[in-house]
PDB file of C-alpha atoms in Angstrom:
ATOM      1  CA  ALA A   1     -17.847  13.214  -4.338  1.00 72.00           C
ATOM      2  CA  GLN A   2     -16.271   9.821  -4.347  1.00 79.00           C
ATOM      3  CA  LYS A   3     -12.575   9.415  -3.653  1.00 92.00           C
ATOM      4  CA  VAL A   4     -10.144   6.552  -3.204  1.00 96.00           C
ATOM      5  CA  THR A   5      -6.828   6.916  -1.382  1.00 97.00           C
ATOM      6  CA  GLN A   6      -3.987   4.458  -1.591  1.00 97.00           C
ATOM      7  CA  ALA A   7      -1.420   6.020   0.682  1.00 95.00           C
ATOM      8  CA  GLN A   8       1.325   3.500  -0.056  1.00 97.00           C
ATOM      9  CA  THR A   9       3.039   4.552  -3.245  1.00 96.00           C
ATOM     10  CA  GLU A  10       5.452   1.632  -3.334  1.00 97.00           C
ATOM     11  CA  ILE A  11       6.091  -1.453  -1.217  1.00 98.00           C
ATOM     12  CA  SER A  12       9.032  -3.814  -1.470  1.00 98.00           C
ATOM     13  CA  VAL A  13       9.023  -7.226   0.166  1.00 97.00           C
ATOM     14  CA  VAL A  14      11.025 -10.397  -0.018  1.00 97.00           C
ATOM     15  CA  GLU A  15       9.400 -13.480  -1.433  1.00 97.00           C
ATOM     16  CA  LYS A  16       7.246 -15.414   1.040  1.00 97.00           C
ATOM     17  CA  GLU A  17       6.544 -12.363   3.142  1.00 97.00           C
ATOM     18  CA  ASP A  18       2.954 -11.307   3.716  1.00 98.00           C
ATOM     19  CA  VAL A  19       2.020  -7.849   2.485  1.00 98.00           C
ATOM     20  CA  THR A  20      -1.040  -5.661   2.984  1.00 98.00           C
ATOM     21  CA  LEU A  21      -2.090  -2.943   0.575  1.00 98.00           C
ATOM     22  CA  ASP A  22      -4.236  -0.227   2.083  1.00 98.00           C
ATOM     23  CA  CYS A  23      -7.270   1.417   0.533  1.00 98.00           C
ATOM     24  CA  VAL A  24      -9.409   4.119   2.099  1.00 98.00           C
ATOM     25  CA  TYR A  25     -12.457   5.492   0.339  1.00 97.00           C
ATOM     26  CA  GLU A  26     -14.896   8.366   0.643  1.00 95.00           C
ATOM     27  CA  THR A  27     -18.481   8.346  -0.501  1.00 91.00           C
ATOM     28  CA  ARG A  28     -21.802   9.894   0.460  1.00 88.00           C
ATOM     29  CA  ASP A  29     -23.752   6.949  -0.835  1.00 85.00           C
ATOM     30  CA  THR A  30     -24.886   4.148   1.427  1.00 85.00           C
ATOM     31  CA  THR A  31     -24.788   1.705  -1.460  1.00 85.00           C
ATOM     32  CA  TYR A  32     -21.564   1.332  -3.374  1.00 88.00           C
ATOM     33  CA  TYR A  33     -19.097  -1.197  -4.732  1.00 89.00           C
ATOM     34  CA  LEU A  34     -15.394  -1.597  -4.127  1.00 92.00           C
ATOM     35  CA  PHE A  35     -12.913  -3.251  -6.438  1.00 94.00           C
ATOM     36  CA  TRP A  36      -9.288  -4.266  -6.671  1.00 96.00           C
ATOM     37  CA  TYR A  37      -7.433  -4.501  -9.960  1.00 97.00           C
ATOM     38  CA  LYS A  38      -3.915  -5.700 -10.719  1.00 97.00           C
ATOM     39  CA  GLN A  39      -1.729  -4.182 -13.418  1.00 97.00           C
ATOM     40  CA  PRO A  40       1.283  -6.418 -14.109  1.00 95.00           C
ATOM     41  CA  PRO A  41       4.297  -5.154 -16.082  1.00 92.00           C
ATOM     42  CA  SER A  42       2.581  -6.196 -19.306  1.00 90.00           C
ATOM     43  CA  GLY A  43       0.159  -3.327 -18.752  1.00 91.00           C
ATOM     44  CA  GLU A  44      -3.324  -4.772 -18.795  1.00 91.00           C
ATOM     45  CA  LEU A  45      -5.702  -4.242 -15.886  1.00 94.00           C
ATOM     46  CA  VAL A  46      -6.878  -7.483 -14.350  1.00 94.00           C
ATOM     47  CA  PHE A  47      -9.996  -7.608 -12.201  1.00 93.00           C
ATOM     48  CA  LEU A  48      -9.431  -9.255  -8.806  1.00 95.00           C
ATOM     49  CA  ILE A  49     -12.498  -8.695  -6.655  1.00 92.00           C
ATOM     50  CA  ARG A  50     -15.714  -6.752  -6.198  1.00 90.00           C
ATOM     51  CA  ARG A  51     -17.519  -6.173  -2.899  1.00 90.00           C
ATOM     52  CA  ASN A  52     -20.780  -4.366  -2.249  1.00 87.00           C
ATOM     53  CA  SER A  53     -21.307  -2.076   0.713  1.00 89.00           C
ATOM     54  CA  PHE A  54     -23.748  -4.434   2.404  1.00 88.00           C
ATOM     55  CA  ASP A  55     -21.361  -7.332   2.557  1.00 86.00           C
ATOM     56  CA  GLU A  56     -18.618  -6.835   5.115  1.00 84.00           C
ATOM     57  CA  GLN A  57     -17.524 -10.423   5.205  1.00 84.00           C
ATOM     58  CA  ASN A  58     -13.857 -10.893   4.569  1.00 86.00           C
ATOM     59  CA  GLU A  59     -12.987 -12.844   1.478  1.00 87.00           C
ATOM     60  CA  ILE A  60     -10.164 -15.237   0.798  1.00 89.00           C
ATOM     61  CA  SER A  61      -9.088 -16.513  -2.580  1.00 90.00           C
ATOM     62  CA  GLY A  62      -5.969 -18.613  -2.450  1.00 94.00           C
ATOM     63  CA  ARG A  63      -3.149 -16.391  -1.231  1.00 95.00           C
ATOM     64  CA  TYR A  64      -5.294 -13.275  -1.557  1.00 96.00           C
ATOM     65  CA  SER A  65      -7.589 -11.923   1.120  1.00 95.00           C
ATOM     66  CA  TRP A  66      -9.596  -8.770   1.517  1.00 95.00           C
ATOM     67  CA  ASN A  67     -10.698  -6.975   4.669  1.00 95.00           C
ATOM     68  CA  PHE A  68     -13.653  -4.609   4.278  1.00 95.00           C
ATOM     69  CA  GLN A  69     -14.463  -2.354   7.220  1.00 94.00           C
ATOM     70  CA  LYS A  70     -17.189   0.227   6.765  1.00 93.00           C
ATOM     71  CA  SER A  71     -16.439   1.776  10.151  1.00 93.00           C
ATOM     72  CA  THR A  72     -13.055   2.932   8.891  1.00 95.00           C
ATOM     73  CA  SER A  73     -14.000   3.170   5.199  1.00 95.00           C
ATOM     74  CA  SER A  74     -11.247   0.773   4.329  1.00 96.00           C
ATOM     75  CA  PHE A  75     -10.910  -2.128   1.930  1.00 96.00           C
ATOM     76  CA  ASN A  76      -7.455  -3.595   2.434  1.00 97.00           C
ATOM     77  CA  PHE A  77      -5.851  -6.323   0.377  1.00 97.00           C
ATOM     78  CA  THR A  78      -3.414  -8.877   1.789  1.00 97.00           C
ATOM     79  CA  ILE A  79      -1.182 -11.219  -0.162  1.00 97.00           C
ATOM     80  CA  THR A  80       0.076 -14.124   1.888  1.00 97.00           C
ATOM     81  CA  ALA A  81       3.420 -15.721   1.086  1.00 97.00           C
ATOM     82  CA  SER A  82       4.119 -13.276  -1.706  1.00 97.00           C
ATOM     83  CA  GLN A  83       5.740 -14.425  -4.926  1.00 97.00           C
ATOM     84  CA  VAL A  84       7.757 -12.624  -7.563  1.00 97.00           C
ATOM     85  CA  VAL A  85       4.808 -12.948  -9.951  1.00 96.00           C
ATOM     86  CA  ASP A  86       2.780 -10.764  -7.595  1.00 97.00           C
ATOM     87  CA  SER A  87       4.941  -7.798  -8.578  1.00 97.00           C
ATOM     88  CA  ALA A  88       2.557  -5.318 -10.135  1.00 98.00           C
ATOM     89  CA  VAL A  89       0.661  -2.116  -9.549  1.00 97.00           C
ATOM     90  CA  TYR A  90      -2.512  -2.689  -7.568  1.00 98.00           C
ATOM     91  CA  PHE A  91      -5.473  -0.351  -7.848  1.00 97.00           C
ATOM     92  CA  CYS A  92      -8.404   0.036  -5.529  1.00 97.00           C
ATOM     93  CA  ALA A  93     -11.583   1.485  -7.068  1.00 95.00           C
ATOM     94  CA  LEU A  94     -15.011   2.667  -5.963  1.00 92.00           C
ATOM     95  CA  SER A  95     -18.324   2.781  -7.762  1.00 87.00           C
ATOM     96  CA  GLU A  96     -21.384   4.517  -6.407  1.00 80.00           C
ATOM     97  CA  VAL A  97     -24.820   3.219  -7.289  1.00 71.00           C
ATOM     98  CA  GLN A  98     -26.629   5.738  -9.425  1.00 63.00           C
ATOM     99  CA  ALA A  99     -29.949   5.838 -11.129  1.00 48.00           C
ATOM    100  CA  MET A 100     -30.157   3.139 -13.751  1.00 46.00           C
ATOM    101  CA  GLU A 101     -30.289   5.559 -16.588  1.00 48.00           C
ATOM    102  CA  TYR A 102     -26.984   7.064 -15.521  1.00 54.00           C
ATOM    103  CA  GLY A 103     -25.079   3.831 -15.488  1.00 53.00           C
ATOM    104  CA  ASN A 104     -22.008   3.259 -13.440  1.00 64.00           C
ATOM    105  CA  LYS A 105     -18.358   4.314 -13.405  1.00 76.00           C
ATOM    106  CA  LEU A 106     -15.243   3.458 -11.455  1.00 85.00           C
ATOM    107  CA  VAL A 107     -13.065   5.942  -9.610  1.00 89.00           C
ATOM    108  CA  PHE A 108      -9.565   4.614  -9.075  1.00 94.00           C
ATOM    109  CA  GLY A 109      -6.970   5.248  -6.431  1.00 96.00           C
ATOM    110  CA  ALA A 110      -3.455   6.213  -7.458  1.00 96.00           C
ATOM    111  CA  GLY A 111      -2.231   2.653  -7.162  1.00 97.00           C
ATOM    112  CA  THR A 112       0.419   0.912  -5.081  1.00 98.00           C
ATOM    113  CA  ILE A 113       3.515  -0.511  -6.739  1.00 97.00           C
ATOM    114  CA  LEU A 114       4.373  -3.862  -5.200  1.00 98.00           C
ATOM    115  CA  ARG A 115       7.858  -5.258  -5.762  1.00 98.00           C
ATOM    116  CA  VAL A 116       8.499  -8.783  -4.605  1.00 97.00           C
ATOM    117  CA  LYS A 117      12.171  -9.755  -4.592  1.00 96.00           C
ATOM    118  CA  SER A 118      13.445 -13.295  -4.691  1.00 94.00           C
TER     119      SER A 118
ATOM    120  CA  ASP B   1     -12.042 -16.582 -23.671  1.00 67.00           C
ATOM    121  CA  ALA B   2     -13.968 -13.302 -24.009  1.00 82.00           C
ATOM    122  CA  ARG B   3     -11.918 -10.164 -23.812  1.00 92.00           C
ATOM    123  CA  VAL B   4     -11.988  -6.501 -24.722  1.00 96.00           C
ATOM    124  CA  THR B   5      -9.936  -5.876 -27.829  1.00 96.00           C
ATOM    125  CA  GLN B   6      -8.218  -2.572 -28.497  1.00 97.00           C
ATOM    126  CA  THR B   7      -6.413  -1.447 -31.612  1.00 97.00           C
ATOM    127  CA  PRO B   8      -3.793  -0.310 -32.219  1.00 97.00           C
ATOM    128  CA  ARG B   9      -1.683  -1.425 -29.280  1.00 96.00           C
ATOM    129  CA  HIS B  10       0.876   1.261 -29.962  1.00 97.00           C
ATOM    130  CA  LYS B  11       0.645   4.502 -31.905  1.00 98.00           C
ATOM    131  CA  VAL B  12       3.275   7.135 -32.530  1.00 98.00           C
ATOM    132  CA  THR B  13       2.071  10.231 -34.318  1.00 97.00           C
ATOM    133  CA  GLU B  14       3.103  13.775 -34.941  1.00 97.00           C
ATOM    134  CA  MET B  15       1.500  16.698 -33.225  1.00 97.00           C
ATOM    135  CA  GLY B  16      -1.531  17.937 -35.109  1.00 97.00           C
ATOM    136  CA  GLN B  17      -2.434  14.575 -36.613  1.00 98.00           C
ATOM    137  CA  GLU B  18      -5.740  12.829 -36.050  1.00 98.00           C
ATOM    138  CA  VAL B  19      -5.648   9.696 -33.919  1.00 98.00           C
ATOM    139  CA  THR B  20      -8.386   7.082 -33.795  1.00 98.00           C
ATOM    140  CA  MET B  21      -8.413   4.328 -31.210  1.00 98.00           C
ATOM    141  CA  ARG B  22     -10.828   1.426 -31.488  1.00 98.00           C
ATOM    142  CA  CYS B  23     -12.355  -0.917 -28.992  1.00 98.00           C
ATOM    143  CA  GLN B  24     -14.406  -4.062 -29.362  1.00 97.00           C
ATOM    144  CA  PRO B  25     -16.247  -4.695 -26.096  1.00 96.00           C
ATOM    145  CA  ILE B  26     -17.078  -8.143 -24.842  1.00 94.00           C
ATOM    146  CA  LEU B  27     -20.167  -9.475 -26.583  1.00 93.00           C
ATOM    147  CA  GLY B  28     -23.250  -8.874 -24.471  1.00 90.00           C
ATOM    148  CA  HIS B  29     -21.734  -6.091 -22.410  1.00 91.00           C
ATOM    149  CA  ASN B  30     -23.839  -2.943 -22.496  1.00 89.00           C
ATOM    150  CA  THR B  31     -21.523  -0.482 -20.762  1.00 90.00           C
ATOM    151  CA  VAL B  32     -18.300   0.807 -22.303  1.00 93.00           C
ATOM    152  CA  PHE B  33     -15.714   3.042 -20.666  1.00 93.00           C
ATOM    153  CA  TRP B  34     -12.686   4.961 -21.907  1.00 95.00           C
ATOM    154  CA  TYR B  35      -9.912   5.641 -19.401  1.00 95.00           C
ATOM    155  CA  ARG B  36      -6.606   7.399 -19.791  1.00 96.00           C
ATOM    156  CA  GLN B  37      -3.570   6.482 -17.687  1.00 97.00           C
ATOM    157  CA  THR B  38      -0.623   8.805 -17.121  1.00 95.00           C
ATOM    158  CA  MET B  39       2.055   8.890 -14.475  1.00 91.00           C
ATOM    159  CA  MET B  40       0.877  12.263 -13.228  1.00 90.00           C
ATOM    160  CA  GLN B  41      -2.892  11.778 -13.215  1.00 90.00           C
ATOM    161  CA  GLY B  42      -3.243   8.050 -12.826  1.00 92.00           C
ATOM    162  CA  LEU B  43      -6.392   6.477 -14.277  1.00 94.00           C
ATOM    163  CA  GLU B  44      -8.894   9.073 -15.417  1.00 92.00           C
ATOM    164  CA  LEU B  45     -12.336   8.363 -16.785  1.00 91.00           C
ATOM    165  CA  LEU B  46     -12.810  10.107 -20.107  1.00 93.00           C
ATOM    166  CA  ALA B  47     -16.221   8.879 -21.233  1.00 92.00           C
ATOM    167  CA  TYR B  48     -18.667   6.062 -20.856  1.00 87.00           C
ATOM    168  CA  PHE B  49     -21.607   4.638 -22.712  1.00 90.00           C
ATOM    169  CA  ARG B  50     -24.618   2.589 -21.759  1.00 88.00           C
ATOM    170  CA  ASN B  51     -26.457   0.789 -24.522  1.00 89.00           C
ATOM    171  CA  ARG B  52     -24.382   2.853 -26.974  1.00 91.00           C
ATOM    172  CA  ALA B  53     -25.650   6.150 -25.581  1.00 89.00           C
ATOM    173  CA  PRO B  54     -23.049   8.505 -24.127  1.00 87.00           C
ATOM    174  CA  LEU B  55     -23.763   8.998 -20.436  1.00 82.00           C
ATOM    175  CA  ASP B  56     -20.842  11.055 -19.272  1.00 79.00           C
ATOM    176  CA  ASP B  57     -17.979  12.546 -21.201  1.00 81.00           C
ATOM    177  CA  SER B  58     -17.149  15.294 -18.736  1.00 81.00           C
ATOM    178  CA  GLY B  59     -13.633  13.937 -18.367  1.00 84.00           C
ATOM    179  CA  MET B  60     -12.810  14.585 -21.994  1.00 89.00           C
ATOM    180  CA  PRO B  61     -11.351  17.767 -23.479  1.00 86.00           C
ATOM    181  CA  LYS B  62     -14.291  18.555 -25.747  1.00 86.00           C
ATOM    182  CA  ASP B  63     -12.420  20.662 -28.218  1.00 92.00           C
ATOM    183  CA  ARG B  64     -10.221  17.845 -29.451  1.00 96.00           C
ATOM    184  CA  PHE B  65     -11.599  14.546 -28.160  1.00 96.00           C
ATOM    185  CA  SER B  66     -14.666  12.688 -29.313  1.00 95.00           C
ATOM    186  CA  ALA B  67     -16.045   9.275 -28.410  1.00 96.00           C
ATOM    187  CA  GLU B  68     -18.662   7.306 -30.282  1.00 95.00           C
ATOM    188  CA  MET B  69     -20.224   3.885 -30.519  1.00 95.00           C
ATOM    189  CA  PRO B  70     -21.257   3.334 -34.132  1.00 94.00           C
ATOM    190  CA  ASP B  71     -22.615  -0.054 -33.158  1.00 93.00           C
ATOM    191  CA  ALA B  72     -22.642  -2.435 -30.216  1.00 92.00           C
ATOM    192  CA  THR B  73     -19.391  -4.067 -31.280  1.00 95.00           C
ATOM    193  CA  LEU B  74     -17.298  -0.943 -31.786  1.00 97.00           C
ATOM    194  CA  ALA B  75     -16.348   2.061 -29.679  1.00 97.00           C
ATOM    195  CA  THR B  76     -14.007   4.751 -30.962  1.00 97.00           C
ATOM    196  CA  LEU B  77     -12.020   7.512 -29.353  1.00 97.00           C
ATOM    197  CA  LYS B  78     -10.663  10.231 -31.612  1.00 97.00           C
ATOM    198  CA  ILE B  79      -8.237  13.005 -30.939  1.00 97.00           C
ATOM    199  CA  GLN B  80      -8.007  15.810 -33.479  1.00 97.00           C
ATOM    200  CA  PRO B  81      -5.628  17.532 -33.461  1.00 96.00           C
ATOM    201  CA  SER B  82      -3.343  15.532 -31.207  1.00 97.00           C
ATOM    202  CA  GLU B  83      -0.894  17.229 -28.858  1.00 97.00           C
ATOM    203  CA  PRO B  84       2.163  15.935 -26.963  1.00 97.00           C
ATOM    204  CA  ARG B  85       0.238  16.164 -23.679  1.00 96.00           C
ATOM    205  CA  ASP B  86      -2.154  13.527 -25.014  1.00 97.00           C
ATOM    206  CA  SER B  87       0.616  10.949 -24.761  1.00 98.00           C
ATOM    207  CA  ALA B  88      -0.718   8.252 -22.444  1.00 98.00           C
ATOM    208  CA  VAL B  89      -2.131   4.763 -22.350  1.00 98.00           C
ATOM    209  CA  TYR B  90      -5.803   4.699 -23.284  1.00 98.00           C
ATOM    210  CA  PHE B  91      -7.876   1.866 -21.922  1.00 97.00           C
ATOM    211  CA  CYS B  92     -11.261   0.684 -23.001  1.00 97.00           C
ATOM    212  CA  ALA B  93     -13.367  -1.381 -20.618  1.00 94.00           C
ATOM    213  CA  SER B  94     -16.758  -3.007 -20.818  1.00 93.00           C
ATOM    214  CA  GLY B  95     -19.258  -4.349 -18.330  1.00 89.00           C
ATOM    215  CA  ARG B  96     -22.454  -6.353 -18.442  1.00 81.00           C
ATOM    216  CA  THR B  97     -24.753  -4.644 -15.992  1.00 68.00           C
ATOM    217  CA  LEU B  98     -24.728  -1.868 -13.519  1.00 61.00           C
ATOM    218  CA  ASN B  99     -22.096  -2.023 -10.862  1.00 58.00           C
ATOM    219  CA  THR B 100     -20.476  -5.216 -11.898  1.00 72.00           C
ATOM    220  CA  GLU B 101     -16.795  -5.263 -12.602  1.00 83.00           C
ATOM    221  CA  ALA B 102     -15.445  -3.685 -15.764  1.00 88.00           C
ATOM    222  CA  PHE B 103     -13.134  -5.759 -17.928  1.00 92.00           C
ATOM    223  CA  PHE B 104     -10.278  -3.875 -19.483  1.00 94.00           C
ATOM    224  CA  GLY B 105      -8.561  -4.148 -22.821  1.00 95.00           C
ATOM    225  CA  GLN B 106      -4.791  -4.171 -23.112  1.00 95.00           C
ATOM    226  CA  GLY B 107      -4.696  -0.481 -23.861  1.00 97.00           C
ATOM    227  CA  THR B 108      -3.375   1.707 -26.643  1.00 98.00           C
ATOM    228  CA  ARG B 109      -0.080   3.377 -25.862  1.00 97.00           C
ATOM    229  CA  LEU B 110      -0.163   6.732 -27.645  1.00 98.00           C
ATOM    230  CA  THR B 111       2.914   8.851 -28.149  1.00 98.00           C
ATOM    231  CA  VAL B 112       2.516  12.264 -29.742  1.00 98.00           C
ATOM    232  CA  VAL B 113       5.786  13.834 -30.823  1.00 97.00           C
TER     233      VAL B 113
END
């Protein structure tokens, strides 16, 4: 069965600090997808990134970067020079590839609350 | 700017009443998901559809919950009768193809008193 663990329940940092959010996953599939979503105080879930299991290259998007390591089953998310607007709950999610007729679904971690103080 | 639209945004109802939540997926998306978010359980998948056909609703309490897609532009989630433990935020999400990201609506915050 697939499982996603976000061990950090809550992280508080001061603006401009770098912060890393951890995500560890479990799956029996060799082909799968990993995602990060952001849930700001307004409540909606905002898609940030998707990676497939065959692409271990790290990705950078502005102040955001992601480190995918299959050897440790981890997909960590780093925010560089954090800002108050980064305050949100961040969710890591996993999707296993299934037969086409069975579609696809996301399994979410419990989320990490990030508080960035000015 | 395409987005998933959910109505109502907020709903307060009395125990025992029927509740219907609606979702308009992004045009062209063929997969629709219903999730429920609570403090205790986090984000739980209730049901999902592919090309309007229900694929998995094992996460739903069958005796009181039902999910349907009357057409490609509308998904509904009904609770009858509602109970206080159903109080949560219900999210609808849609996706275009297999294993691409799902785009979420703003959610319906349900309070059952």
